[in-house]
Amino acid sequence: MADAAPAPKTGGGSFKDKDKPVEVRLSNIIAAKAVSDAVRTSLGPKGMDKMIKTSNGEVIITNDGATILKHMAVLHPAAKMLVDLSAAQDVEAGDGTTSVVVLAGSLLGAAQKMLNKGIHPTTIAESFQKASHKANEFLTEVATKLDLSDRESLLKSASTSLNSKIVSQYSGLFAPIAVDAVLRVIEPATAVNVDLKDIRIVKKVGGTIDDTELVDGLVLAQNVVKSAGGPTRIEKAKI
């Protein structure tokens, strides 16, 4: 009588395979660092602009980290987290979108070196948490409280943000416009942030950057239908 065939293995080998988690971590770090390296060269006063061709064929030239990453077709989940990080920074602070991605890439590079030394990922993650709390403490200590009535300081902050953009030479024109636009829509008593959807940018063909102006009110970009015989101008209208 023939011997019975040995029972097949039931998935036990997948748990013994210690190389798999290491490979996954490595691929996550490499993907995220690739995104970080892509925007790294656009950082700082000597940062270079990027030319991006969008999916609908439009060409965009920018050195803003959030804009670059928004138009990049990123598929890897870990790399997508860096795109989300940049978008969150843009919503919260409106500046530093490239810096956060470059910093995150550098921290991941440091984490990779520790992983190679055999330090457990949980230990590294907990240490990052502790470091983040400590960094928050130091930042709170050195922070300068800003009053919305201090227009001079607000203008300086706006000019600093504009210095790394393509329109840096027009910061004297755009800084007051940006500050005034935000001050018109913000509620100083309750607001901790401002909803930029409350500020509308209307683009018109033919003018130069110097023609940019802030309109205190509502701009309707639609043409007036004169054929209907309605009024085209009303003084002191009650709306």
Coordinates of C-alpha atoms in Angstrom, one line a residue:
M1 CA 0.0 0.0 0.0
A2 CA 1.4 3.4 -1.0
D3 CA 2.2 6.1 1.6
A4 CA -0.2 9.1 1.8
A5 CA 1.1 12.3 0.2
P6 CA 2.3 15.0 2.6
A7 CA -0.3 17.7 3.5
P8 CA 0.2 21.0 1.6
K9 CA 1.6 24.0 3.6
T10 CA -1.2 26.4 4.6
G11 CA 0.3 29.9 4.2
G12 CA 2.7 29.5 7.1
G13 CA 5.6 30.4 4.8
S14 CA 4.3 33.9 4.2
F15 CA 4.8 34.8 7.9
K16 CA 8.3 33.4 8.0
D17 CA 9.3 35.5 5.0
K18 CA 11.1 38.4 6.9
D19 CA 12.4 40.0 3.7
K20 CA 8.9 41.1 2.6
P21 CA 8.2 43.9 5.1
V22 CA 11.7 45.2 4.7
E23 CA 11.2 45.4 0.9
V24 CA 7.8 47.2 1.4
R25 CA 9.4 49.7 3.7
L26 CA 12.3 50.3 1.4
S27 CA 10.0 50.8 -1.7
N28 CA 7.8 53.3 0.4
I29 CA 10.9 55.3 1.4
I30 CA 12.3 55.3 -2.2
A31 CA 9.0 56.4 -3.7
A32 CA 8.6 59.3 -1.2
K33 CA 12.2 60.4 -1.6
A34 CA 11.8 60.5 -5.3
V35 CA 8.9 63.0 -4.9
S36 CA 11.0 65.0 -2.4
D37 CA 14.0 65.1 -4.9
A38 CA 11.7 66.2 -7.7
V39 CA 10.7 69.4 -5.9
R40 CA 14.0 69.9 -4.0
T41 CA 15.6 72.0 -6.8
S42 CA 12.8 74.5 -6.7
L43 CA 13.5 75.5 -3.1
G44 CA 15.0 78.8 -2.0
P45 CA 16.0 82.1 -3.6
K46 CA 18.1 80.2 -6.3
G47 CA 15.4 77.6 -6.8
M48 CA 14.6 76.7 -10.4
D49 CA 11.1 76.8 -11.9
K50 CA 9.5 73.6 -13.2
M51 CA 7.7 73.3 -16.5
I52 CA 4.7 70.9 -16.2
K53 CA 2.5 69.7 -19.0
T54 CA -0.9 68.8 -17.5
S55 CA -3.2 66.0 -18.7
N56 CA -5.3 68.4 -20.7
G57 CA -2.3 69.7 -22.6
E58 CA -1.9 73.0 -20.6
V59 CA 1.7 74.0 -19.8
I60 CA 2.4 75.5 -16.3
I61 CA 5.7 77.1 -15.2
T62 CA 6.0 77.3 -11.4
N63 CA 8.3 76.7 -8.4
D64 CA 5.4 76.3 -5.9
G65 CA 5.7 72.9 -4.3
A66 CA 1.9 72.4 -3.9
T67 CA 1.3 73.3 -7.6
I68 CA 4.1 71.0 -8.9
L69 CA 2.9 68.0 -6.9
K70 CA -0.8 68.6 -7.7
H71 CA -0.1 68.3 -11.4
M72 CA 2.3 65.3 -11.1
A73 CA 0.7 62.0 -11.7
V74 CA 1.7 60.2 -8.5
L75 CA 0.5 56.6 -8.1
H76 CA 2.5 55.2 -5.2
P77 CA 0.5 55.5 -1.9
A78 CA 3.5 56.6 0.2
A79 CA 4.4 59.3 -2.5
K80 CA 0.7 60.4 -2.5
M81 CA 1.0 61.1 1.3
L82 CA 3.7 63.7 0.5
V83 CA 1.4 65.3 -2.0
D84 CA -1.3 65.5 0.6
L85 CA 1.2 66.9 3.1
S86 CA 2.1 69.7 0.7
A87 CA -1.6 70.4 0.0
A88 CA -2.3 70.5 3.8
Q89 CA 0.6 73.0 4.3
D90 CA -0.8 75.1 1.5
V91 CA -4.2 75.3 3.1
E92 CA -2.9 75.9 6.7
A93 CA 0.0 78.3 6.0
G94 CA -0.1 79.2 2.3
D95 CA 3.7 79.0 2.2
G96 CA 6.5 76.4 2.8
T97 CA 4.9 73.8 0.5
T98 CA 8.2 72.7 -0.9
S99 CA 10.0 72.9 2.5
V100 CA 7.7 70.3 4.2
V101 CA 8.2 67.8 1.4
V102 CA 12.0 68.2 1.3
L103 CA 12.1 67.9 5.2
A104 CA 9.9 64.8 5.1
G105 CA 12.1 63.3 2.4
S106 CA 15.2 64.0 4.5
L107 CA 13.6 62.5 7.7
L108 CA 12.7 59.3 5.7
G109 CA 16.3 59.1 4.5
A110 CA 17.4 59.3 8.2
A111 CA 14.8 56.6 9.1
Q112 CA 16.2 54.4 6.4
K113 CA 19.7 54.5 7.9
M114 CA 18.3 53.6 11.3
L115 CA 16.3 50.7 9.8
N116 CA 19.5 49.4 8.1
K117 CA 21.2 49.4 11.6
G118 CA 18.4 47.0 12.8
I119 CA 16.4 49.5 14.9
H120 CA 12.7 48.5 15.1
P121 CA 10.3 50.6 13.0
T122 CA 8.1 51.2 16.1
T123 CA 11.0 52.6 18.1
I124 CA 11.8 55.0 15.2
A125 CA 8.1 56.1 14.9
E126 CA 7.9 56.7 18.7
S127 CA 11.1 58.7 18.6
F128 CA 9.8 60.8 15.8
Q129 CA 6.6 61.5 17.9
K130 CA 8.8 62.6 20.9
A131 CA 10.9 64.8 18.6
S132 CA 7.8 66.4 17.1
H133 CA 6.4 67.3 20.5
K134 CA 9.8 68.8 21.5
A135 CA 10.0 70.8 18.2
N136 CA 6.5 72.2 18.9
E137 CA 7.7 73.4 22.3
F138 CA 10.7 75.2 20.8
L139 CA 8.6 76.7 18.0
T140 CA 6.0 78.0 20.5
E141 CA 8.8 79.6 22.5
V142 CA 10.4 81.5 19.6
A143 CA 7.1 82.4 17.9
T144 CA 6.1 86.1 17.6
K145 CA 2.5 86.9 18.2
L146 CA 1.1 88.9 15.3
D147 CA -1.8 91.4 15.6
L148 CA -4.0 91.8 12.5
S149 CA -4.0 95.5 13.1
D150 CA -0.2 95.6 12.6
R151 CA -0.3 96.1 8.8
E152 CA 3.5 96.7 8.5
S153 CA 4.3 93.2 9.8
L154 CA 1.6 91.6 7.6
L155 CA 3.1 93.3 4.6
K156 CA 6.6 92.0 5.5
S157 CA 5.3 88.5 5.8
A158 CA 3.4 88.7 2.5
S159 CA 6.6 90.0 0.7
T160 CA 8.7 87.2 2.2
S161 CA 6.3 84.6 0.8
L162 CA 6.3 86.3 -2.6
N163 CA 10.1 86.5 -2.8
S164 CA 10.4 82.9 -4.0
K165 CA 7.7 83.2 -6.6
I166 CA 7.9 84.2 -10.3
V167 CA 6.3 87.6 -9.4
S168 CA 8.9 88.4 -6.8
Q169 CA 9.9 91.7 -8.4
Y170 CA 6.3 92.8 -8.1
S171 CA 6.1 92.0 -4.4
G172 CA 5.6 95.7 -3.7
L173 CA 2.4 95.7 -5.7
F174 CA 1.0 92.3 -4.7
A175 CA 1.8 92.3 -1.0
P176 CA -0.6 95.1 -0.1
I177 CA -3.3 93.6 -2.4
A178 CA -2.9 90.2 -0.8
V179 CA -3.0 91.6 2.8
D180 CA -6.0 93.9 2.1
A181 CA -7.9 91.1 0.3
V182 CA -7.5 88.8 3.3
L183 CA -8.3 91.5 5.9
R184 CA -11.6 92.3 4.0
V185 CA -12.9 88.7 4.3
I186 CA -11.5 87.6 7.7
E187 CA -13.5 87.8 10.9
P188 CA -10.7 89.0 13.4
A189 CA -12.7 88.1 16.5
T190 CA -13.3 84.4 15.7
A191 CA -11.1 83.4 12.7
V192 CA -8.0 81.3 13.1
N193 CA -7.7 80.9 9.3
V194 CA -9.1 82.5 6.2
D195 CA -11.2 80.7 3.5
L196 CA -9.4 81.7 0.2
K197 CA -12.6 80.8 -1.7
D198 CA -14.0 84.1 -0.4
I199 CA -11.4 85.9 -2.6
R200 CA -12.0 85.6 -6.3
I201 CA -9.3 86.2 -8.9
V202 CA -10.6 87.4 -12.3
K203 CA -8.2 87.1 -15.1
K204 CA -8.4 89.4 -18.1
V205 CA -6.5 89.1 -21.4
G206 CA -4.4 92.0 -22.6
G207 CA -3.2 93.8 -19.5
T208 CA 0.2 93.6 -17.7
I209 CA 0.9 92.6 -14.1
D210 CA 1.0 96.3 -13.1
D211 CA -2.7 96.5 -14.0
T212 CA -3.6 94.2 -11.1
E213 CA -6.0 95.9 -8.7
L214 CA -8.1 95.0 -5.7
V215 CA -11.8 95.6 -6.2
D216 CA -13.7 96.1 -2.9
G217 CA -17.0 94.4 -4.0
L218 CA -18.2 91.9 -6.5
V219 CA -16.8 91.6 -10.0
L220 CA -19.1 90.0 -12.6
A221 CA -17.1 88.7 -15.5
Q222 CA -20.2 88.1 -17.7
N223 CA -21.0 90.5 -20.6
V224 CA -24.1 92.7 -20.3
V225 CA -27.0 91.7 -22.5
K226 CA -27.9 95.1 -24.0
S227 CA -30.4 93.6 -26.5
A228 CA -32.9 93.0 -23.7
G229 CA -33.1 96.8 -23.2
G230 CA -32.2 96.7 -19.5
P231 CA -30.2 99.4 -17.7
T232 CA -26.3 99.2 -18.0
R233 CA -25.5 101.6 -15.2
I234 CA -27.3 102.5 -12.0
E235 CA -26.0 105.0 -9.5
K236 CA -26.5 104.4 -5.7
A237 CA -28.5 101.2 -6.4
K238 CA -30.2 99.5 -3.4
I239 CA -29.2 95.9 -3.6

